[in-house]
């Protein structure tokens, strides 16, 4: 690597330096900013309302296009993880989607998934038993008829408020469509149709006291029974009597034993139905609240996207329900009443009509005078108002957040006014931010003025300029008055970050070449990018991986004794950011990346061997090393130009890292010796007197 001193110092430094001048960027002078920037409302939405009518219509949540089946291609473990977050009703629907999903969900392996889904929704364990997890899920949240297996849709469509499209009855443990619900009949009707039923059949059957319309049946004789269950229980009673006859017992013995067992089951089913119904009511309320919340979130997100496309954010709508700036006169351009009231107030201040007319005839005609008066009235009364329809000119047009206004029926009429309100707020916020930034820059200049005045000799204080004069100097005012001060600071910060990452890449690669370990992400960045810049071109900006580097990634690398940079002017060895401060303060160089180099390999090897001999970690920080050996002396072995080795005894650590002084460099220049200012250090040893 060519030394910086060889490329830069081609001739001795001239005896007198040129006068320091500010960069042209700091000498640019912007026009003065008005006390309050003028704002003109954009009334395109008033003149062309069709611009807002179609574009702002929100999409329906149901309008979802069918997609391709990608679930079947996923591994079974991934699918089980996905369906483990579903509700029992969703699991039932998924199991009916395809044979593959049915074979995945309706197995012994998937039973814990059904149990966890039921418990998450608050459904209790059934005391009566008799149902597995899949059957229990179909009962509590299934949307398919237990007889025909079809899902019934409400005839009212999307406007219906009913919670279920099928009739669900926990007392008879059925989920029925409207056609199959005809199988719920009173006992008399069933007995008349099926004359062969066992006499004890209805004592063993589940019954419900709720009609199809939800009304309650008061008389027990009119309770409804499910016909398939009735026939099944009748057959079970006959079967029990047949078993008793086979055991040489009375027929009534078999039916009575079965009836006693069945009554215990019926009592348990009634208790289960009570808790299931209570949980269903709770879930229905929770689901309605969640649906309303999700609907509101969809609307708010849609509106936020619309507002963002216009460059507006939530902060621009602050206090929208409290504003008093809505003005009907501005939107209708009807200022007659205001003009009359303005003229009345002007006359009340003591200006007679005759004097006004005399002045008007002498100085201006009637039209010119009216235009002047009209402009004065607008500036005084309508300078901060927002054109709006009559809905917003009431005392309290609306309350709440701007995103909630979509639910109001008059939203299409005043949405443009709301946007105009946000634009005005945005304009005011930008103006206020510019003023605050100017005030802070001015305060910094005032602090500089105090420092300059303090450093002035006492006998010269009487001749020192005043603060206002100092701030009005062209070179000083260009630093605090224009609005491009923020841009200047931003460019400086960006340049500093580019230089920092460039130095990090430089020292980190040298540490890797020396066999030292870095952080995982830092190593990943260096392996993935050959240069800190795109295509090794600084003008194209940082490489993607390097742009993701944070201070937490770079500081552990910079804070190492081995992460020393060599000054390209005097060859002093310093870590970052001390090397940057050294270049600016000692040599007046701001291009740090061009003058901060990695030391030669022999010096880096000498540092590594020193740490190994002293049993110190390779990533030890300069502060810790100074705490161990800060007051010690070192013997430094150097290689001369002829290749011989010579030793310098009892050097302090600061002397080991120091470069050549200004006098030594000037002496070399006078001898026309432009060779490197660096010492070729081959070995560093701790003095035995310090061991």
XYZ file of C-alpha atoms in Angstrom:
691
model
C 0.000 0.000 0.000
C 1.433 3.401 -0.947
C 1.969 5.749 1.967
C -0.247 8.801 2.177
C 2.729 11.004 2.870
C 4.249 10.081 -0.488
C 1.129 11.140 -2.387
C 0.269 14.299 -0.462
C 3.442 15.983 0.701
C 5.201 16.644 -2.587
C 6.757 19.920 -1.432
C 7.459 21.729 1.847
C 4.584 23.483 3.546
C 4.449 27.161 2.557
C 5.312 29.576 5.366
C 1.941 31.361 5.349
C -1.428 29.622 5.100
C -4.284 31.082 3.088
C -7.079 32.870 4.948
C -9.837 30.510 6.101
C -13.131 30.896 4.246
C -16.500 29.259 4.723
C -17.613 26.729 2.185
C -20.021 28.120 -0.458
C -22.775 25.933 0.994
C -22.684 27.916 4.230
C -22.595 31.250 2.411
C -25.947 30.692 0.676
C -28.565 33.112 1.929
C -32.249 32.250 1.698
C -34.949 34.909 1.431
C -36.506 35.813 4.789
C -39.396 33.690 6.051
C -42.642 35.512 6.751
C -44.027 35.626 10.269
C -46.673 33.137 9.249
C -46.548 31.491 5.881
C -49.656 32.117 3.755
C -51.928 29.193 3.033
C -54.429 28.874 0.229
C -57.005 26.072 0.490
C -57.311 23.639 -2.384
C -60.967 23.730 -3.459
C -60.748 21.155 -6.258
C -62.878 18.784 -4.201
C -65.606 21.450 -4.114
C -65.597 22.149 -7.830
C -65.228 18.488 -8.846
C -66.982 16.326 -6.253
C -66.886 13.321 -8.551
C -63.170 13.017 -7.747
C -64.059 11.783 -4.283
C -67.223 9.767 -4.832
C -65.888 6.594 -6.447
C -62.313 6.590 -5.237
C -63.179 6.579 -1.562
C -65.678 3.710 -1.551
C -64.462 0.998 0.787
C -64.335 -2.607 -0.297
C -66.561 -5.215 1.283
C -64.942 -7.757 3.538
C -66.839 -10.595 1.782
C -65.444 -9.749 -1.663
C -62.610 -12.238 -1.468
C -61.572 -14.013 -4.618
C -60.912 -17.719 -4.517
C -57.249 -18.641 -4.396
C -55.229 -21.733 -5.182
C -54.840 -24.619 -2.751
C -51.379 -24.286 -1.242
C -52.109 -26.000 2.077
C -51.987 -29.514 0.681
C -48.381 -29.046 -0.379
C -47.237 -28.173 3.150
C -45.774 -30.804 5.510
C -48.204 -32.412 7.943
C -46.376 -30.931 10.949
C -46.770 -27.420 9.577
C -50.456 -27.998 8.853
C -51.033 -29.255 12.402
C -49.358 -26.119 13.737
C -51.658 -23.982 11.586
C -54.901 -25.724 12.479
C -53.984 -25.742 16.171
C -54.987 -22.057 16.236
C -58.495 -22.646 14.837
C -61.796 -22.736 16.694
C -63.891 -25.950 16.907
C -66.260 -24.660 14.231
C -63.363 -23.811 11.921
C -61.863 -27.250 12.488
C -65.152 -28.860 11.458
C -65.255 -26.731 8.293
C -61.615 -27.528 7.474
C -62.188 -31.251 7.932
C -64.914 -31.105 5.235
C -62.729 -29.236 2.733
C -60.890 -32.197 1.236
C -60.094 -35.833 1.889
C -56.516 -34.922 2.686
C -57.478 -32.441 5.410
C -60.114 -34.828 6.741
C -57.531 -37.579 7.077
C -55.263 -35.106 8.846
C -57.779 -33.684 11.321
C -60.030 -36.665 12.082
C -57.345 -38.941 13.510
C -56.174 -39.944 16.958
C -53.063 -37.832 16.434
C -55.149 -34.671 15.979
C -57.390 -35.257 19.015
C -55.317 -32.931 21.287
C -55.860 -30.176 18.719
C -59.643 -30.514 19.029
C -59.440 -30.591 22.834
C -57.259 -27.478 22.968
C -59.568 -25.635 20.545
C -62.622 -26.470 22.675
C -60.926 -25.349 25.884
C -59.732 -22.079 24.344
C -63.322 -21.209 23.497
C -64.518 -22.006 27.015
C -66.623 -25.066 26.173
C -66.780 -27.331 29.263
C -66.243 -31.074 29.411
C -69.515 -32.989 28.998
C -70.548 -34.707 32.228
C -72.944 -36.984 30.374
C -70.284 -38.121 27.917
C -71.369 -40.017 24.854
C -69.598 -37.708 22.356
C -65.996 -37.645 21.186
C -64.123 -34.390 20.511
C -65.149 -34.174 16.852
C -68.830 -34.816 17.644
C -68.660 -32.301 20.491
C -67.216 -29.669 18.125
C -70.009 -30.324 15.618
C -72.577 -29.844 18.387
C -71.251 -26.590 19.874
C -70.005 -24.738 16.760
C -70.732 -26.856 13.700
C -72.712 -25.254 10.865
C -73.766 -28.508 9.207
C -76.944 -30.485 9.790
C -76.386 -33.691 11.753
C -78.890 -35.540 9.519
C -78.354 -34.406 5.943
C -74.880 -32.906 6.432
C -75.716 -29.737 4.511
C -75.082 -26.178 5.670
C -78.135 -23.944 5.501
C -77.785 -20.265 4.634
C -80.143 -17.683 6.027
C -82.654 -16.433 3.456
C -82.129 -12.847 4.583
C -78.546 -12.974 3.427
C -75.934 -10.595 4.753
C -78.481 -8.296 6.408
C -79.624 -10.990 8.853
C -78.647 -10.584 12.513
C -79.273 -14.223 13.484
C -76.292 -15.981 15.043
C -76.858 -19.448 13.532
C -77.956 -20.589 10.102
C -79.029 -23.938 11.624
C -81.111 -24.817 14.675
C -78.817 -25.820 17.524
C -80.376 -27.433 20.608
C -78.134 -28.619 23.430
C -80.978 -30.424 25.277
C -81.474 -32.906 22.455
C -77.858 -32.645 21.217
C -78.798 -31.836 17.635
C -77.819 -29.361 14.917
C -80.578 -29.336 12.288
C -81.406 -27.447 9.131
C -84.935 -26.136 8.627
C -86.037 -29.224 6.675
C -84.642 -31.742 9.137
C -85.981 -29.747 12.087
C -89.400 -31.139 11.128
C -88.272 -34.317 12.923
C -88.751 -32.497 16.248
C -92.309 -33.443 17.216
C -94.428 -33.766 20.365
C -94.913 -37.210 21.897
C -98.549 -37.524 20.798
C -97.699 -36.971 17.155
C -94.860 -39.488 17.254
C -96.962 -42.119 19.061
C -99.713 -41.773 16.495
C -97.269 -42.235 13.631
C -95.234 -45.035 15.205
C -97.755 -47.244 17.066
C -95.165 -49.915 17.913
C -93.100 -47.757 20.299
C -92.238 -49.158 23.717
C -94.425 -47.700 26.517
C -91.329 -46.355 28.384
C -89.744 -44.826 25.293
C -90.365 -41.136 26.071
C -89.009 -41.568 29.622
C -85.628 -42.447 28.081
C -85.560 -39.758 25.359
C -84.020 -36.289 25.309
C -86.578 -33.514 24.879
C -86.566 -29.769 24.342
C -88.982 -27.107 25.503
C -88.060 -24.579 22.773
C -89.968 -24.077 19.534
C -88.325 -23.372 16.192
C -89.098 -19.665 16.637
C -87.334 -19.622 20.018
C -90.488 -19.470 22.142
C -90.720 -21.632 25.250
C -93.172 -24.567 25.569
C -94.778 -24.424 28.986
C -96.555 -27.820 29.155
C -94.354 -30.861 29.527
C -96.731 -32.912 27.399
C -95.964 -30.654 24.454
C -92.171 -30.985 24.688
C -90.494 -31.867 21.412
C -88.628 -35.107 20.790
C -86.225 -35.964 18.009
C -87.796 -38.804 16.016
C -84.552 -40.728 15.203
C -83.628 -40.695 18.898
C -87.132 -41.879 19.873
C -86.945 -44.839 17.502
C -83.466 -45.682 18.730
C -84.519 -45.644 22.405
C -87.577 -47.768 21.667
C -85.351 -50.336 20.001
C -82.946 -50.202 22.968
C -85.788 -50.928 25.407
C -86.972 -53.906 23.371
C -83.384 -55.123 23.200
C -83.041 -54.869 26.997
C -86.215 -56.928 27.468
C -84.909 -59.506 25.020
C -81.706 -59.815 27.044
C -83.759 -60.251 30.237
C -85.841 -62.986 28.621
C -82.655 -64.744 27.558
C -81.555 -64.753 31.204
C -84.915 -66.222 32.326
C -86.037 -62.944 33.921
C -89.145 -60.830 33.625
C -89.329 -58.595 30.585
C -90.105 -55.593 32.771
C -86.864 -56.147 34.679
C -84.739 -55.425 31.626
C -86.665 -52.290 30.633
C -86.685 -50.902 34.207
C -82.913 -51.341 34.626
C -82.278 -49.591 31.312
C -84.687 -46.767 32.230
C -82.916 -46.126 35.561
C -79.533 -45.827 33.813
C -81.024 -43.627 31.122
C -82.554 -41.198 33.650
C -79.106 -40.486 35.126
C -77.851 -39.758 31.606
C -80.779 -37.401 30.916
C -80.097 -35.430 34.112
C -76.440 -35.035 33.134
C -77.429 -33.878 29.643
C -79.721 -31.203 31.103
C -76.874 -29.922 33.288
C -74.496 -29.903 30.303
C -77.077 -28.045 28.223
C -77.310 -25.300 30.854
C -73.556 -24.630 30.820
C -73.282 -24.983 27.047
C -76.052 -22.471 26.469
C -74.487 -19.995 28.906
C -71.126 -20.275 27.137
C -72.810 -19.911 23.728
C -74.401 -16.625 24.815
C -71.043 -15.355 26.075
C -69.254 -16.356 22.877
C -71.965 -14.796 20.740
C -71.454 -11.442 22.475
C -67.675 -11.753 22.239
C -67.826 -12.684 18.556
C -70.105 -9.753 17.780
C -67.745 -7.367 19.559
C -64.744 -8.866 17.785
C -66.482 -8.658 14.414
C -67.343 -5.016 15.039
C -63.787 -4.310 16.147
C -62.307 -5.997 13.076
C -64.706 -4.129 10.821
C -63.625 -0.878 12.417
C -59.956 -1.812 12.043
C -60.475 -2.605 8.352
C -62.145 0.744 7.813
C -59.452 2.583 9.756
C -56.673 0.842 7.845
C -58.353 1.612 4.543
C -58.735 5.258 5.496
C -55.169 5.431 6.788
C -53.940 4.051 3.461
C -55.991 6.657 1.618
C -54.741 9.476 3.815
C -51.162 8.214 3.534
C -51.424 8.268 -0.251
C -52.282 11.960 0.102
C -49.242 12.519 2.333
C -51.324 12.886 5.505
C -50.779 11.198 8.857
C -52.764 10.844 12.104
C -51.002 13.867 13.607
C -52.462 16.071 10.880
C -55.993 15.365 12.152
C -55.329 16.368 15.766
C -58.305 17.931 17.597
C -60.452 17.687 14.486
C -63.604 17.470 16.594
C -62.736 20.642 18.500
C -61.939 22.982 15.646
C -63.901 26.189 15.181
C -62.464 26.944 11.751
C -65.198 25.402 9.576
C -66.650 28.164 7.421
C -69.802 27.982 5.280
C -69.194 31.432 3.803
C -65.907 30.354 2.226
C -67.341 27.307 0.496
C -70.330 29.242 -0.867
C -68.233 32.397 -1.454
C -71.022 34.422 0.127
C -69.417 37.288 2.063
C -72.200 39.879 1.817
C -73.202 39.577 5.471
C -69.585 39.716 6.596
C -68.869 42.748 4.393
C -71.856 44.613 5.809
C -70.821 43.791 9.375
C -67.216 44.807 8.631
C -68.272 48.180 7.245
C -70.543 48.737 10.250
C -67.668 48.058 12.614
C -65.381 50.396 10.694
C -67.962 53.181 10.920
C -68.374 52.487 14.625
C -64.671 53.184 15.093
C -65.253 56.847 14.200
C -64.894 56.967 10.422
C -67.965 58.695 9.007
C -69.526 57.648 5.727
C -69.016 61.128 4.254
C -65.296 61.049 5.010
C -65.025 57.584 3.500
C -66.795 58.689 0.329
C -64.616 61.805 0.088
C -61.458 59.759 0.445
C -62.789 57.277 -2.083
C -63.438 60.018 -4.697
C -60.011 61.584 -4.126
C -57.809 58.471 -4.042
C -59.646 55.535 -5.627
C -62.830 54.638 -7.394
C -65.644 52.646 -5.806
C -64.581 49.240 -7.183
C -61.024 49.661 -6.000
C -62.200 50.728 -2.549
C -64.529 47.714 -2.334
C -61.734 45.333 -3.304
C -59.467 46.876 -0.673
C -62.137 46.601 2.010
C -62.945 43.049 0.956
C -59.272 42.056 1.217
C -59.034 43.611 4.683
C -62.126 41.713 5.832
C -60.833 38.382 4.475
C -57.463 38.871 6.147
C -59.078 39.713 9.483
C -61.942 37.204 9.633
C -61.262 34.432 7.110
C -57.509 34.031 7.200
C -57.607 30.848 9.274
C -60.916 29.221 8.348
C -61.632 26.083 6.362
C -64.326 25.907 3.662
C -66.886 23.319 4.711
C -70.518 22.296 4.141
C -73.223 23.256 6.562
C -72.848 19.954 8.440
C -69.551 21.210 9.841
C -70.594 24.753 10.631
C -72.755 23.728 13.557
C -71.619 24.151 17.144
C -70.541 20.504 17.473
C -70.458 18.981 13.970
C -68.892 15.736 15.141
C -66.706 14.268 17.835
C -64.051 11.582 17.979
C -61.230 10.456 15.749
C -61.249 11.301 12.031
C -61.331 7.580 11.120
C -64.626 7.158 12.976
C -66.288 9.728 10.743
C -66.672 7.208 7.919
C -69.515 5.598 9.860
C -71.432 8.882 9.711
C -74.047 9.032 6.971
C -72.849 12.445 5.753
C -69.247 11.329 5.237
C -69.261 11.897 1.426
C -70.278 15.535 1.989
C -67.511 16.633 4.321
C -64.566 14.309 3.710
C -62.936 16.881 1.434
C -63.184 19.504 4.154
C -61.532 17.118 6.599
C -58.643 16.607 4.191
C -58.344 20.349 3.776
C -58.199 20.677 7.560
C -55.375 18.117 7.712
C -53.434 19.882 4.969
C -53.683 23.147 6.859
C -52.402 21.463 10.022
C -49.567 19.883 8.065
C -48.597 23.228 6.594
C -48.645 24.877 10.005
C -46.573 22.067 11.544
C -43.905 22.369 8.839
C -43.767 26.114 9.298
C -43.490 25.761 13.081
C -40.747 23.130 12.758
C -38.757 25.445 10.493
C -39.111 28.288 13.005
C -38.049 26.065 15.913
C -35.020 24.815 13.991
C -34.033 28.401 13.192
C -34.405 29.367 16.858
C -32.162 26.488 17.960
C -29.505 27.394 15.395
C -29.649 30.987 16.569
C -29.177 29.881 20.179
C -26.081 27.927 19.124
C -24.668 31.076 17.539
C -25.453 33.009 20.726
C -23.509 30.413 22.721
C -20.596 30.841 20.319
C -20.811 34.611 20.765
C -20.612 34.273 24.558
C -17.538 32.061 24.211
C -15.840 34.545 21.900
C -16.637 37.443 24.183
C -15.341 35.556 27.219
C -12.033 34.813 25.494
C -11.571 38.478 24.577
C -9.197 40.560 26.657
C -10.811 42.854 29.177
C -9.311 46.011 27.703
C -10.875 45.143 24.319
C -14.392 44.417 25.564
C -15.473 47.981 24.915
C -14.801 47.509 21.223
C -16.494 44.088 20.985
C -19.507 43.965 18.670
C -23.026 43.570 20.011
C -24.891 40.267 19.759
C -27.324 41.589 17.159
C -24.438 42.823 15.012
C -22.662 39.489 15.324
C -25.779 37.547 14.309
C -26.279 39.849 11.320
C -22.829 39.202 9.850
C -23.390 37.603 6.407
C -21.174 34.595 7.187
C -22.836 34.080 10.594
C -26.402 34.686 9.453
C -25.990 32.137 6.676
C -25.475 29.480 9.359
C -28.620 30.093 11.410
C -31.187 31.980 9.334
C -31.753 29.895 6.154
C -33.945 26.813 6.285
C -31.238 24.655 4.707
C -29.413 24.426 8.039
C -31.143 21.125 8.736
C -30.038 19.801 5.373
C -26.460 20.793 6.108
C -26.483 18.884 9.388
C -28.134 15.901 7.679
C -25.437 15.775 5.009
C -22.740 15.973 7.685
C -24.319 13.097 9.639
C -24.610 10.991 6.470
C -20.976 11.638 5.572
C -19.870 10.666 9.094
C -21.762 7.368 8.906
C -20.251 6.521 5.516
C -16.760 7.169 6.887
C -17.470 5.130 10.038
C -18.664 2.092 8.085
C -15.745 2.397 5.670
C -13.269 2.378 8.586
C -15.119 -0.523 10.212
C -14.890 -2.578 7.030
C -11.195 -1.745 6.764
C -10.190 -2.704 10.321
C -12.573 -5.683 10.569
C -11.103 -7.332 7.459
C -7.576 -6.865 8.831
C -8.622 -8.499 12.122
C -10.098 -11.463 10.231
C -6.882 -11.810 8.234
C -4.955 -11.848 11.529
C -7.080 -14.762 12.761
C -9.273 -12.882 15.234
C -12.974 -13.551 15.757
C -15.737 -10.999 15.193
C -19.442 -10.956 15.963
C -21.730 -13.245 13.975
C -23.476 -10.456 12.084
C -20.248 -8.556 11.417
C -18.665 -11.710 9.984
C -21.789 -12.338 7.893
C -21.626 -8.806 6.455
C -17.956 -9.109 5.506
C -18.509 -12.514 3.896
C -21.514 -11.274 1.921
C -20.076 -7.991 0.598
C -16.582 -7.496 -0.852
C -16.825 -3.714 -0.386
C -18.771 -1.364 1.915
C -20.187 0.345 -1.195
C -22.299 -0.952 -4.053
C -19.972 -2.118 -6.863
C -17.103 -0.578 -4.824
C -18.404 2.840 -5.914
C -18.913 5.352 -3.101
C -21.293 7.427 -5.225
C -23.748 4.493 -5.366
C -24.136 4.386 -1.589
C -23.697 1.681 1.013
C -24.017 -1.989 0.197
C -27.255 -3.560 1.530
C -25.608 -5.571 4.316
C -23.373 -2.701 5.424
C -26.338 -0.330 5.601
C -27.860 -2.654 8.236
C -24.835 -2.320 10.537
C -25.619 -0.581 13.812
C -23.396 0.935 16.490
C -23.923 -2.195 18.590
C -22.356 -4.237 15.775
C -19.384 -1.927 15.167
C -18.461 -0.657 18.651
C -17.186 -4.051 19.951
C -14.796 -4.180 16.977
C -13.613 -0.586 17.338
C -13.119 -0.983 21.106
C -10.119 -3.326 20.803
C -6.456 -2.651 21.358
C -5.761 -4.463 18.088
C -8.123 -2.103 16.189
C -5.503 0.611 15.805
C -5.470 2.960 12.812
C -2.332 4.637 11.516
C -2.429 8.358 10.792
C -1.456 8.928 7.170
C 0.446 12.106 8.071
C 2.449 11.375 11.233
C 1.886 7.587 11.587
C 0.457 7.863 15.110
C -1.552 4.771 16.112
C -5.022 5.457 17.541
C -8.350 3.670 17.780
C -11.613 5.042 16.404
C -12.939 7.722 17.020
C -9.662 9.062 18.494
C -8.034 8.830 15.049
C -10.748 11.089 13.585
C -10.276 13.684 16.330
C -6.506 13.515 15.826
C -6.727 14.120 12.074
C -9.063 17.092 12.486
C -7.354 18.753 15.468
C -3.707 18.036 14.659
C -3.680 18.133 10.865
C -6.901 19.929 9.881
C -8.067 17.006 7.723
C -11.780 16.197 7.591
C -11.583 13.317 5.103
C -10.872 10.779 7.821
C -11.323 7.688 5.656
C -8.571 8.858 3.291
C -5.967 9.318 6.049
C -6.821 6.555 8.564
C -5.001 3.385 7.477
C -4.506 -0.068 8.890
C -0.979 -0.482 10.364
C 1.550 -2.646 8.553
C 1.338 -6.431 9.161
C 4.542 -6.548 11.241
C 3.122 -4.033 13.750
C -0.188 -5.897 13.995
C 1.710 -9.147 14.549
C 3.809 -7.503 17.268
C 0.646 -6.356 19.098
C -0.839 -9.865 18.827
C 2.339 -11.514 20.206
C 2.502 -9.006 23.078
C -1.035 -9.874 24.166
C -0.321 -13.611 23.914
C 2.831 -13.342 26.049
C 0.972 -11.351 28.709
C -1.946 -13.883 28.582
C -4.394 -11.131 27.680
C -7.473 -11.715 25.474
C -7.238 -10.702 21.835
C -10.295 -8.432 22.158
C -9.021 -6.515 25.193
C -9.970 -2.840 25.148
C -7.396 -0.009 25.303
C -8.808 1.076 28.664
C -8.290 -2.365 30.235
C -4.792 -2.663 28.763
C -3.939 0.745 30.185
C -5.222 -0.371 33.592
C -2.842 -3.374 33.484
C 0.253 -1.821 31.892
C -0.449 1.896 31.602
C 2.626 2.893 33.615
C 4.931 0.216 32.221
C 7.847 0.593 29.810
C 8.456 -1.440 26.685
C 11.426 -2.505 24.574
C 10.664 -1.953 20.891
C 12.546 -3.833 18.175
C 12.505 -2.048 14.796
C 13.690 -3.001 11.332
C 15.795 -0.354 9.577
C 15.800 0.479 5.867
C 18.820 -1.794 5.387
C 16.993 -4.729 6.984
C 18.896 -4.705 10.270
C 17.175 -4.840 13.651
C 17.672 -2.243 16.354
C 16.041 -1.909 19.771
C 14.645 1.139 21.535
C 14.575 0.661 25.314
C 12.128 1.813 27.971
C 9.482 3.453 25.805
C 6.129 4.294 27.318
C 3.015 2.952 25.622
C 2.257 6.429 24.296
C 5.731 6.534 22.717
C 5.197 3.112 21.156
C 2.065 4.372 19.409
C 3.301 7.880 18.627
C 4.386 9.040 15.196
C 6.899 11.623 14.112
C 6.558 15.136 15.464
C 6.025 18.222 13.317
C 9.662 19.249 13.746
C 10.862 15.819 12.617
C 8.610 15.936 9.584
C 9.780 19.468 8.669
C 13.403 18.381 8.978
C 12.755 15.458 6.654
C 11.037 17.719 4.130
C 13.935 20.143 4.091
C 16.171 17.190 3.268
C 13.734 16.241 0.500
C 13.116 12.963 2.330
C 9.531 11.986 1.584
C 9.718 8.406 2.810
C 7.245 6.938 5.264
C 6.949 8.474 8.715
C 6.097 5.067 10.184
C 8.461 2.847 12.162
C 8.770 -0.771 11.024
C 8.157 -2.313 14.456
C 8.837 -6.034 14.524
C 8.550 -6.813 18.246
C 7.215 -5.220 21.433
C 8.274 -6.583 24.816
C 7.449 -5.518 28.339
C 10.501 -4.217 30.187
C 11.842 -6.705 32.738
C 11.848 -3.958 35.336
C 8.029 -3.905 35.025
C 7.501 -7.664 35.128
